[in-house]
Amino acid sequence: MSHLKLSGISKSYGQFNALEAVDLDIAKGEFVTFLGPSGSGKTTTLMIIAGFESATSGQVEIENKSLFGLAPYQRNIGIVFQNYGLFPHKTAAQNVYFPLQMRGVKKAEGLRKAEEMLELVGLKGFGHRHPKELSGGQQQRVALARALVFEPSLLLLDEPLGALDKNLREQMQIEIKRIQRALGVTTIFVTHDQSEAMSMSDRIVVFEKGRIQQVATPLELYHRPQTRFVASFIGESNLIDVKITDAAKREARNDAIGAIQYAPSNRPPTGSEATLMIRPENIKLSRNPVEGRHNVRMKVETIINYGDNALVVGKVGEQMMRVRVLGADVVIIKEGEECCISWLHDSVYLIAK
Amino acid sequence: MNRFLRWLGIAVAIFIAAPLVIVVPMSFSNARSLQFPPPGYWLGYYQAYFTDWSWLRPTWNSILIASATTMLTMVLVVPATFALVRHRFRGKGIADLMMLMPLAVPHIVMAVGYYSYFGSFGIVHTHLGVILAHTCLSVPIAFLVLSANLKGFDRTLERAALSLGASPTRTFIHITLPILRPGLIISALFAFIQSFDETVVAIFISGRDAETLPRKMFDSIRQEADPVIAVISTLLFAAVILGVTVPLVVAHIRNKQARLAAA
């Protein structure tokens, strides 16, 4: 049974449709990420759930009860904002106590609960500090504690890691997951960072242009993207436009590469246009053709070395190709040379147009 | 060049501060009228000020009028500022302009206007008349200070409070108001000072009953150059210095304590 249910949510500003018919079910305790570029509608959806924006049409339900007509303060939803929104005139403990105070909890008991929650987020002994006396990561933890202390039916995180540097970010990703698991709170996390989405989520909802493109687990999203946009947004990919020449034999044709075979798929009919996706790590680089694989010759244009691995970018005819190789393997090739790239038929994934 | 500029800066500072330095010794002078340097020193004119009702009454009037002006100004300005800063509505541009108009119109023009206009209501020469006129002059100043504060206010804080279960009213009381408190205090202080300091309008409409301190000083210096003026100037000067330094010192001590507590 779904805990949160969105049905047919649309939002338009005059002629512009910010959201179009968004449907979504989220189970109790699930960690769901809204992923998409800025302006894709993910934050708008979040604000509609929180009650700060009203949908033009559609329903938001929690435990089968509609939230229609409820103001944000009546919804019992915890939110962590991008810049945290900590009250500067209150200490960390008073910040965390605030939602309890608003619910009529006595001061002594409320402050004790606040301290407990601060301990859970790893800030034991920091209760008396004001927000400006805390680091970015600590402020983040206070905001999280404050959004969780009143046992909300839903936790919303609006790009909360955007302001942190890379190391701290990874640390907070782990922390947020740990706390979310410990409390079992249903969580929606908004981000435009795909690696963040991949590492944290039970399921990812990909937004583009006000529509949901795909809802899936991180691995499914990576290996079986349903649209070209999802394939290009999640991870790196080679996207090859083809025409299906024989659907029964799973054969397609690209002008530059020629005939390509693809993995079993839902068979769009012969003659239709489609896109084939090959992940760069599934392509092998060699001097000579490799038996049992599909081989084509590529002219290497750029090699970007990351140490443990390298990205080789080149062209097969007019088709740009990206190949990910292990750091040690890259020495066999130089920029400007020709080489052989090869892949297995099973790693060619077909995306219908 | 650099050196020249530095000396020029010091010279200008001295030139500007000179009246203050001259007024303070003159208040302790025993000369019959304002005279510098003083021939001798005594506290007689301080005694004269604190015992003479013709000085104490205008002082009281000024405090009363400035306090009432401040209250009335804030009652008008706080809601107006929220409306003008946070909402867009028809005629907002004109409303903005009207708020600031009294700053642009010369006080003397306003004074003549009040003199004839208030006359028709019979409130010239009354406290009420001066309070209303001063409020009109204080509103734009208080508005400017408060709107600058409100524009810098992070509205995420209000959203956060709402999401945490605070109704809009409680959000205002627990979050918006405390965070804006310094801005409100400064805004009110400016309103108070503008009224306390205002002379031109006061000369025109305060009359004998509502006579304010600046008006009394002006009359006095024209007629007899009574050194009590220097006493009042010194007292006001001292009040301003106290008003500026005490909060600074208190803030400094509090910071130190907070740092000690945190360590």
Coordinates of N, CA, C and O in Angstrom, one line a residue, chain A residues 185-336:
Chain A
V185 N 11.9 6.7 8.2 CA 11.0 7.7 7.7 C 11.0 7.7 6.2 O 12.0 7.6 5.5
T186 N 9.8 7.9 5.6 CA 9.6 8.0 4.2 C 10.3 9.3 3.7 O 9.9 10.3 4.2
T187 N 11.1 9.2 2.7 CA 11.9 10.4 2.4 C 11.9 10.6 0.9 O 12.0 9.7 0.1
I188 N 11.8 11.9 0.5 CA 12.0 12.3 -0.8 C 13.2 13.3 -0.9 O 13.2 14.3 -0.1
F189 N 14.1 13.0 -1.8 CA 15.3 13.7 -1.8 C 15.4 14.3 -3.2 O 15.3 13.6 -4.2
V190 N 15.6 15.7 -3.3 CA 15.6 16.3 -4.6 C 17.1 16.7 -4.9 O 17.8 17.2 -4.1
T191 N 17.5 16.3 -6.1 CA 18.9 16.7 -6.5 C 19.0 16.7 -8.1 O 18.2 16.2 -8.8
H192 N 20.0 17.4 -8.5 CA 20.3 17.3 -10.0 C 21.6 16.6 -10.2 O 22.1 16.5 -11.3
D193 N 22.1 16.0 -9.1 CA 23.4 15.3 -9.1 C 23.1 13.8 -9.2 O 22.6 13.1 -8.3
Q194 N 23.4 13.2 -10.4 CA 23.0 11.8 -10.6 C 23.8 10.8 -9.7 O 23.3 9.8 -9.3
S195 N 25.1 11.1 -9.4 CA 25.8 10.2 -8.6 C 25.2 10.1 -7.2 O 25.1 9.1 -6.5
E196 N 24.8 11.3 -6.7 CA 24.1 11.4 -5.4 C 22.8 10.5 -5.4 O 22.6 9.7 -4.5
A197 N 22.1 10.7 -6.5 CA 20.8 9.9 -6.6 C 21.1 8.4 -6.7 O 20.5 7.6 -6.0
M198 N 22.1 8.0 -7.5 CA 22.5 6.6 -7.6 C 22.9 6.0 -6.3 O 22.5 4.9 -6.0
S199 N 23.7 6.7 -5.5 CA 24.2 6.1 -4.3 C 23.2 6.1 -3.1 O 23.4 5.3 -2.2
M200 N 22.2 6.9 -3.1 CA 21.4 7.0 -1.9 C 20.0 6.3 -2.0 O 19.4 6.0 -1.0
S201 N 19.5 6.2 -3.3 CA 18.0 6.0 -3.4 C 17.6 4.5 -3.4 O 18.4 3.7 -3.9
D202 N 16.4 4.2 -2.9 CA 15.8 3.0 -3.2 C 15.2 3.0 -4.6 O 15.3 2.1 -5.4
R203 N 14.6 4.2 -5.0 CA 14.1 4.4 -6.3 C 14.4 5.8 -6.7 O 14.5 6.7 -5.9
I204 N 14.5 6.0 -8.0 CA 14.8 7.3 -8.6 C 13.7 7.7 -9.5 O 13.2 6.9 -10.3
V205 N 13.2 8.9 -9.4 CA 12.2 9.5 -10.3 C 12.9 10.5 -11.2 O 13.4 11.5 -10.7
V206 N 13.0 10.2 -12.5 CA 13.7 11.2 -13.4 C 12.7 12.1 -14.0 O 11.7 11.7 -14.6
F207 N 12.9 13.4 -13.8 CA 12.0 14.5 -14.3 C 12.7 15.1 -15.5 O 13.9 15.4 -15.5
E208 N 11.9 15.5 -16.5 CA 12.4 16.4 -17.5 C 11.2 17.1 -18.1 O 10.1 16.5 -18.4
K209 N 11.3 18.4 -18.2 CA 10.3 19.3 -18.8 C 8.9 19.0 -18.2 O 7.9 18.9 -18.9
G210 N 8.9 19.0 -16.9 CA 7.6 18.8 -16.2 C 7.0 17.5 -16.3 O 5.8 17.3 -15.9
R211 N 7.7 16.5 -16.8 CA 7.1 15.1 -16.9 C 8.0 14.2 -16.2 O 9.2 14.3 -16.2
I212 N 7.4 13.1 -15.7 CA 8.2 12.0 -15.2 C 8.7 11.1 -16.3 O 7.9 10.7 -17.1
Q213 N 10.0 11.0 -16.5 CA 10.5 10.2 -17.6 C 10.6 8.7 -17.3 O 10.3 7.9 -18.1
Q214 N 11.0 8.4 -16.0 CA 11.1 7.0 -15.6 C 11.1 6.9 -14.1 O 11.7 7.8 -13.4
V215 N 10.5 5.9 -13.5 CA 10.7 5.6 -12.1 C 11.2 4.2 -12.0 O 10.7 3.3 -12.5
A216 N 12.4 4.1 -11.4 CA 13.1 2.8 -11.3 C 14.1 2.8 -10.2 O 14.5 3.8 -9.7
T217 N 14.6 1.6 -9.9 CA 15.8 1.5 -9.0 C 17.0 2.0 -9.7 O 17.0 2.1 -11.0
P218 N 18.0 2.4 -9.0 CA 19.2 3.0 -9.6 C 19.8 2.1 -10.7 O 20.1 2.5 -11.8
L219 N 19.9 0.8 -10.4 CA 20.5 -0.1 -11.3 C 19.7 -0.3 -12.6 O 20.2 -0.3 -13.7
E220 N 18.4 -0.4 -12.4 CA 17.5 -0.6 -13.5 C 17.6 0.7 -14.4 O 17.6 0.6 -15.7
L221 N 17.7 1.8 -13.8 CA 17.7 3.1 -14.5 C 19.0 3.1 -15.3 O 19.0 3.6 -16.5
Y222 N 20.1 2.6 -14.8 CA 21.4 2.6 -15.5 C 21.4 1.6 -16.6 O 21.9 2.0 -17.7
H223 N 20.9 0.5 -16.4 CA 21.0 -0.6 -17.4 C 19.8 -0.6 -18.4 O 20.0 -1.0 -19.5
R224 N 18.6 -0.1 -17.9 CA 17.5 -0.2 -18.9 C 16.8 1.2 -18.9 O 15.6 1.3 -18.5
P225 N 17.4 2.2 -19.3 CA 16.7 3.5 -19.4 C 15.6 3.4 -20.5 O 15.8 2.8 -21.5
Q226 N 14.5 4.1 -20.2 CA 13.4 4.0 -21.1 C 13.4 5.0 -22.2 O 12.8 4.9 -23.2
T227 N 14.1 6.1 -21.9 CA 14.1 7.2 -22.9 C 15.5 7.6 -23.1 O 16.4 7.4 -22.3
R228 N 15.7 8.3 -24.3 CA 17.0 8.8 -24.6 C 17.6 9.8 -23.6 O 18.7 9.8 -23.2
F229 N 16.6 10.6 -23.0 CA 17.0 11.6 -22.0 C 17.6 10.9 -20.8 O 18.6 11.2 -20.3
V230 N 16.9 9.8 -20.3 CA 17.4 9.1 -19.1 C 18.7 8.5 -19.4 O 19.6 8.6 -18.6
A231 N 18.9 7.9 -20.6 CA 20.2 7.3 -20.9 C 21.3 8.3 -20.9 O 22.4 8.0 -20.4
S232 N 21.0 9.5 -21.4 CA 22.1 10.5 -21.4 C 22.3 11.2 -20.1 O 23.4 11.6 -19.8
F233 N 21.3 11.2 -19.2 CA 21.4 11.9 -17.9 C 22.0 11.1 -16.9 O 22.7 11.6 -16.0
I234 N 21.8 9.7 -16.9 CA 22.3 8.8 -15.9 C 23.6 8.2 -16.4 O 23.5 7.4 -17.4
G235 N 24.7 8.5 -15.9 CA 25.9 8.0 -16.3 C 26.3 8.4 -17.7 O 25.7 9.3 -18.3
E236 N 27.4 7.9 -18.2 CA 27.9 8.2 -19.5 C 27.3 7.2 -20.5 O 27.2 6.0 -20.2
S237 N 27.1 7.6 -21.7 CA 26.6 6.6 -22.7 C 27.0 7.0 -24.1 O 27.1 8.2 -24.4
N238 N 27.1 6.0 -25.0 CA 27.1 6.3 -26.4 C 25.7 6.1 -27.0 O 25.2 5.0 -26.8
L239 N 25.2 7.1 -27.5 CA 23.8 7.0 -28.1 C 23.9 7.0 -29.6 O 24.4 7.9 -30.2
I240 N 23.4 5.9 -30.2 CA 23.6 5.8 -31.7 C 22.2 5.7 -32.3 O 21.4 4.8 -32.0
D241 N 21.9 6.7 -33.2 CA 20.6 6.7 -33.9 C 20.6 5.6 -35.0 O 21.6 5.6 -35.8
V242 N 19.6 4.8 -35.0 CA 19.6 3.7 -36.0 C 18.2 3.5 -36.5 O 17.2 4.1 -36.0
K243 N 18.2 2.8 -37.6 CA 16.9 2.3 -38.1 C 16.9 0.8 -38.0 O 17.9 0.1 -38.3
I244 N 15.8 0.2 -37.5 CA 15.7 -1.2 -37.4 C 15.5 -1.9 -38.7 O 14.6 -1.5 -39.5
T245 N 16.5 -2.7 -39.1 CA 16.4 -3.3 -40.4 C 15.7 -4.7 -40.3 O 15.1 -5.1 -41.3
D246 N 15.9 -5.4 -39.2 CA 15.2 -6.7 -39.1 C 14.9 -6.9 -37.6 O 15.8 -7.3 -36.9
A247 N 13.7 -6.7 -37.2 CA 13.4 -6.8 -35.8 C 13.5 -8.3 -35.3 O 13.9 -8.5 -34.2
A248 N 13.2 -9.2 -36.1 CA 13.3 -10.6 -35.7 C 14.7 -11.0 -35.4 O 15.0 -11.7 -34.4
K249 N 15.6 -10.6 -36.2 CA 17.1 -10.9 -36.0 C 17.8 -9.9 -35.1 O 19.0 -10.0 -34.9
R250 N 17.0 -8.9 -34.6 CA 17.6 -7.8 -33.8 C 18.7 -7.1 -34.5 O 19.8 -7.0 -33.9
E251 N 18.5 -6.7 -35.7 CA 19.5 -6.0 -36.5 C 19.0 -4.5 -36.7 O 17.9 -4.3 -37.1
A252 N 20.0 -3.6 -36.6 CA 19.7 -2.2 -36.9 C 20.9 -1.7 -37.7 O 21.9 -2.3 -37.8
R253 N 20.7 -0.5 -38.3 CA 21.7 0.1 -39.1 C 21.9 1.6 -38.8 O 21.0 2.3 -38.6
N254 N 23.2 1.9 -38.6 CA 23.6 3.3 -38.4 C 24.5 3.7 -39.6 O 25.3 2.9 -40.1
D255 N 24.3 4.9 -40.1 CA 25.1 5.4 -41.3 C 26.6 5.2 -41.2 O 27.3 4.8 -42.1
A256 N 27.1 5.6 -40.0 CA 28.5 5.6 -39.8 C 29.1 4.2 -39.5 O 30.1 3.8 -40.0
I257 N 28.4 3.5 -38.6 CA 28.9 2.3 -38.1 C 28.5 1.1 -38.9 O 29.2 0.1 -39.0
G258 N 27.4 1.2 -39.6 CA 26.9 0.0 -40.4 C 25.9 -0.8 -39.6 O 25.2 -0.3 -38.7
A259 N 25.9 -2.1 -39.8 CA 24.9 -3.0 -39.2 C 25.3 -3.2 -37.7 O 26.5 -3.4 -37.4
I260 N 24.4 -3.2 -36.8 CA 24.7 -3.5 -35.4 C 23.6 -4.4 -34.9 O 22.4 -4.2 -35.2
Q261 N 24.0 -5.4 -34.1 CA 23.0 -6.2 -33.5 C 22.8 -5.8 -32.0 O 23.7 -5.2 -31.4
Y262 N 21.6 -5.9 -31.5 CA 21.3 -5.5 -30.2 C 20.7 -6.6 -29.3 O 20.3 -7.6 -29.8
A263 N 20.8 -6.3 -28.0 CA 20.3 -7.3 -27.0 C 18.8 -7.5 -27.1 O 18.1 -6.6 -27.6
P264 N 18.3 -8.6 -26.6 CA 16.8 -8.9 -26.7 C 16.1 -7.7 -26.1 O 16.5 -7.1 -25.1
S265 N 15.0 -7.3 -26.8 CA 14.3 -6.1 -26.4 C 12.8 -6.3 -26.8 O 12.4 -7.3 -27.3
N266 N 12.0 -5.3 -26.5 CA 10.6 -5.4 -26.7 C 10.2 -5.2 -28.2 O 9.1 -4.9 -28.5
R267 N 11.2 -5.4 -29.1 CA 11.0 -5.5 -30.5 C 10.1 -4.4 -31.2 O 9.0 -4.6 -31.5
P268 N 10.7 -3.2 -31.4 CA 10.0 -2.3 -32.2 C 10.0 -2.9 -33.6 O 10.9 -3.6 -34.0
P269 N 9.0 -2.6 -34.4 CA 8.8 -3.2 -35.7 C 10.0 -2.8 -36.7 O 10.6 -1.8 -36.5
T270 N 10.2 -3.7 -37.6 CA 11.2 -3.4 -38.7 C 10.9 -2.1 -39.4 O 9.7 -1.8 -39.6
G271 N 11.9 -1.3 -39.6 CA 11.7 0.0 -40.3 C 11.5 1.2 -39.4 O 11.6 2.3 -39.9
S272 N 11.4 0.9 -38.1 CA 11.2 2.1 -37.2 C 12.5 2.7 -36.8 O 13.6 2.0 -36.8
E273 N 12.5 3.9 -36.4 CA 13.7 4.6 -35.9 C 13.9 4.3 -34.4 O 12.9 4.1 -33.7
A274 N 15.1 4.2 -34.0 CA 15.4 3.9 -32.6 C 16.8 4.4 -32.2 O 17.5 4.9 -33.0
T275 N 17.1 4.3 -30.9 CA 18.4 4.7 -30.4 C 19.0 3.5 -29.7 O 18.4 2.8 -29.0
L276 N 20.3 3.2 -30.0 CA 21.0 2.2 -29.3 C 22.0 2.8 -28.3 O 22.6 3.8 -28.6
M277 N 22.0 2.2 -27.1 CA 22.9 2.7 -26.1 C 24.0 1.7 -25.8 O 23.7 0.5 -25.5
I278 N 25.2 2.1 -25.8 CA 26.4 1.3 -25.3 C 27.1 2.1 -24.3 O 27.5 3.2 -24.5
R279 N 27.2 1.6 -23.1 CA 27.9 2.3 -22.0 C 29.4 2.2 -22.3 O 29.9 1.2 -22.8
P280 N 30.2 3.3 -22.1 CA 31.6 3.4 -22.4 C 32.4 2.3 -21.8 O 33.4 1.8 -22.4
E281 N 32.0 1.8 -20.6 CA 32.8 0.8 -19.9 C 32.6 -0.6 -20.6 O 33.3 -1.5 -20.2
N282 N 31.6 -0.7 -21.4 CA 31.3 -2.0 -22.1 C 32.0 -2.1 -23.4 O 31.9 -3.1 -24.1
I283 N 32.8 -1.1 -23.8 CA 33.5 -1.1 -25.0 C 35.0 -1.4 -24.7 O 35.5 -0.9 -23.8
K284 N 35.5 -2.3 -25.5 CA 36.9 -2.7 -25.3 C 37.8 -2.0 -26.4 O 37.4 -1.9 -27.6
L285 N 39.0 -1.6 -26.0 CA 39.9 -0.9 -26.9 C 41.0 -1.9 -27.2 O 41.6 -2.5 -26.3
S286 N 41.4 -2.1 -28.5 CA 42.5 -3.0 -28.9 C 43.1 -2.6 -30.2 O 42.6 -1.8 -30.9
R287 N 44.3 -3.2 -30.4 CA 45.0 -2.8 -31.7 C 44.3 -3.6 -32.9 O 44.1 -3.0 -33.9
N288 N 44.0 -4.9 -32.6 CA 43.4 -5.7 -33.6 C 42.0 -6.2 -33.2 O 41.7 -6.2 -32.0
P289 N 41.2 -6.6 -34.2 CA 39.9 -7.1 -33.9 C 39.9 -8.2 -32.9 O 40.8 -9.0 -32.9
V290 N 38.9 -8.3 -32.0 CA 38.8 -9.4 -31.0 C 37.7 -10.3 -31.5 O 36.6 -9.9 -31.8
E291 N 38.0 -11.6 -31.4 CA 37.0 -12.6 -31.9 C 35.8 -12.6 -30.9 O 35.9 -12.5 -29.7
G292 N 34.6 -12.9 -31.5 CA 33.4 -13.0 -30.7 C 32.8 -11.7 -30.3 O 31.8 -11.7 -29.6
R293 N 33.3 -10.6 -30.7 CA 32.8 -9.3 -30.4 C 32.5 -8.5 -31.7 O 33.1 -8.9 -32.7
H294 N 31.7 -7.5 -31.6 CA 31.4 -6.7 -32.7 C 32.6 -5.6 -32.8 O 32.8 -4.9 -31.9
N295 N 33.3 -5.7 -33.9 CA 34.5 -4.8 -34.0 C 34.3 -3.7 -35.0 O 33.7 -3.9 -36.1
V296 N 34.7 -2.5 -34.7 CA 34.8 -1.4 -35.7 C 36.1 -0.6 -35.4 O 36.7 -0.7 -34.4
R297 N 36.5 0.1 -36.5 CA 37.7 0.9 -36.3 C 37.4 2.3 -35.9 O 36.4 2.9 -36.4
M298 N 38.2 2.9 -35.0 CA 37.9 4.2 -34.5 C 39.2 5.1 -34.6 O 40.3 4.6 -34.3
K299 N 39.0 6.3 -35.0 CA 40.1 7.3 -35.0 C 40.1 8.0 -33.6 O 39.1 8.7 -33.3
V300 N 41.2 7.8 -32.8 CA 41.2 8.4 -31.5 C 41.5 9.9 -31.6 O 42.4 10.4 -32.3
E301 N 40.6 10.7 -30.9 CA 40.8 12.2 -30.9 C 41.4 12.7 -29.6 O 42.3 13.5 -29.6
T302 N 40.8 12.3 -28.5 CA 41.2 12.8 -27.2 C 41.3 11.7 -26.2 O 40.5 10.8 -26.2
I303 N 42.4 11.7 -25.4 CA 42.5 10.8 -24.3 C 42.5 11.6 -23.0 O 43.4 12.5 -22.8
I304 N 41.6 11.4 -22.1 CA 41.6 12.1 -20.8 C 41.9 11.0 -19.7 O 41.2 10.0 -19.5
N305 N 43.1 11.2 -19.1 CA 43.6 10.2 -18.1 C 43.2 10.6 -16.7 O 43.5 11.7 -16.3
Y306 N 42.5 9.7 -16.0 CA 42.1 10.0 -14.6 C 43.0 9.2 -13.7 O 42.7 9.1 -12.5
G307 N 44.0 8.5 -14.2 CA 44.9 7.7 -13.3 C 44.4 6.3 -13.3 O 45.0 5.5 -14.0
D308 N 43.4 6.0 -12.5 CA 42.9 4.6 -12.4 C 42.2 4.2 -13.7 O 42.0 3.0 -14.0
N309 N 41.6 5.2 -14.4 CA 41.0 4.9 -15.7 C 41.2 6.0 -16.6 O 41.7 7.1 -16.2
A310 N 40.8 5.8 -17.9 CA 40.9 6.9 -18.9 C 39.7 6.9 -19.8 O 39.1 5.8 -20.0
L311 N 39.4 8.1 -20.3 CA 38.3 8.2 -21.2 C 38.9 8.4 -22.6 O 39.6 9.4 -22.8
V312 N 38.6 7.6 -23.5 CA 39.1 7.8 -24.9 C 37.9 8.2 -25.8 O 36.9 7.5 -25.9
V313 N 38.1 9.3 -26.4 CA 37.0 9.8 -27.3 C 37.5 9.8 -28.7 O 38.6 10.2 -29.0
G314 N 36.7 9.2 -29.6 CA 37.1 9.2 -31.0 C 35.9 9.1 -31.9 O 34.8 9.3 -31.5
K315 N 36.2 8.9 -33.2 CA 35.1 8.9 -34.2 C 35.2 7.7 -35.0 O 36.2 7.3 -35.5
V316 N 34.0 7.1 -35.2 CA 33.8 6.0 -36.2 C 33.0 6.7 -37.3 O 31.8 7.0 -37.2
G317 N 33.7 7.0 -38.4 CA 33.0 7.8 -39.4 C 32.6 9.2 -38.8 O 33.5 9.9 -38.2
E318 N 31.3 9.5 -38.8 CA 30.9 10.7 -38.2 C 30.4 10.5 -36.8 O 30.0 11.5 -36.1
Q319 N 30.3 9.2 -36.4 CA 29.7 8.9 -35.1 C 30.7 9.1 -34.0 O 31.8 8.4 -34.0
M320 N 30.5 10.0 -33.0 CA 31.4 10.2 -31.9 C 31.2 9.0 -30.9 O 30.1 8.5 -30.6
M321 N 32.3 8.4 -30.5 CA 32.3 7.3 -29.5 C 33.1 7.6 -28.3 O 34.2 8.1 -28.4
R322 N 32.7 7.2 -27.1 CA 33.4 7.3 -25.9 C 33.7 5.9 -25.3 O 32.8 5.1 -25.2
V323 N 35.0 5.7 -25.0 CA 35.4 4.4 -24.5 C 36.0 4.6 -23.1 O 36.9 5.4 -23.0
R324 N 35.6 3.8 -22.1 CA 36.2 3.9 -20.8 C 37.2 2.7 -20.6 O 36.8 1.6 -20.8
V325 N 38.5 3.0 -20.4 CA 39.4 1.9 -20.3 C 40.1 2.0 -18.9 O 40.2 3.1 -18.4
L326 N 40.7 0.9 -18.5 CA 41.4 0.9 -17.2 C 42.8 1.7 -17.5 O 43.3 1.6 -18.6
G327 N 43.3 2.3 -16.5 CA 44.4 3.2 -16.6 C 45.6 2.5 -17.3 O 46.2 3.1 -18.2
A328 N 45.8 1.2 -17.0 CA 47.0 0.5 -17.6 C 46.8 0.2 -19.0 O 47.8 0.1 -19.8
D329 N 45.6 0.1 -19.5 CA 45.3 -0.3 -20.9 C 45.5 0.8 -21.9 O 45.6 0.6 -23.1
V330 N 45.5 2.0 -21.4 CA 45.5 3.2 -22.3 C 46.8 3.4 -23.0 O 46.9 4.0 -24.0
V331 N 47.9 2.8 -22.4 CA 49.2 3.0 -23.0 C 49.4 2.5 -24.5 O 50.3 2.9 -25.2
I332 N 48.5 1.6 -24.8 CA 48.6 1.0 -26.2 C 48.3 2.0 -27.3 O 48.5 1.7 -28.4
I333 N 47.7 3.1 -26.9 CA 47.1 4.0 -28.0 C 47.5 5.4 -27.7 O 47.8 5.8 -26.6
K334 N 47.7 6.2 -28.9 CA 48.0 7.6 -28.8 C 46.9 8.4 -29.5 O 46.2 7.9 -30.4
E335 N 46.8 9.7 -29.1 CA 45.8 10.5 -29.8 C 46.2 10.6 -31.3 O 47.4 10.7 -31.7
G336 N 45.2 10.6 -32.2 CA 45.4 10.7 -33.6 C 45.6 9.3 -34.3 O 45.5 9.2 -35.5

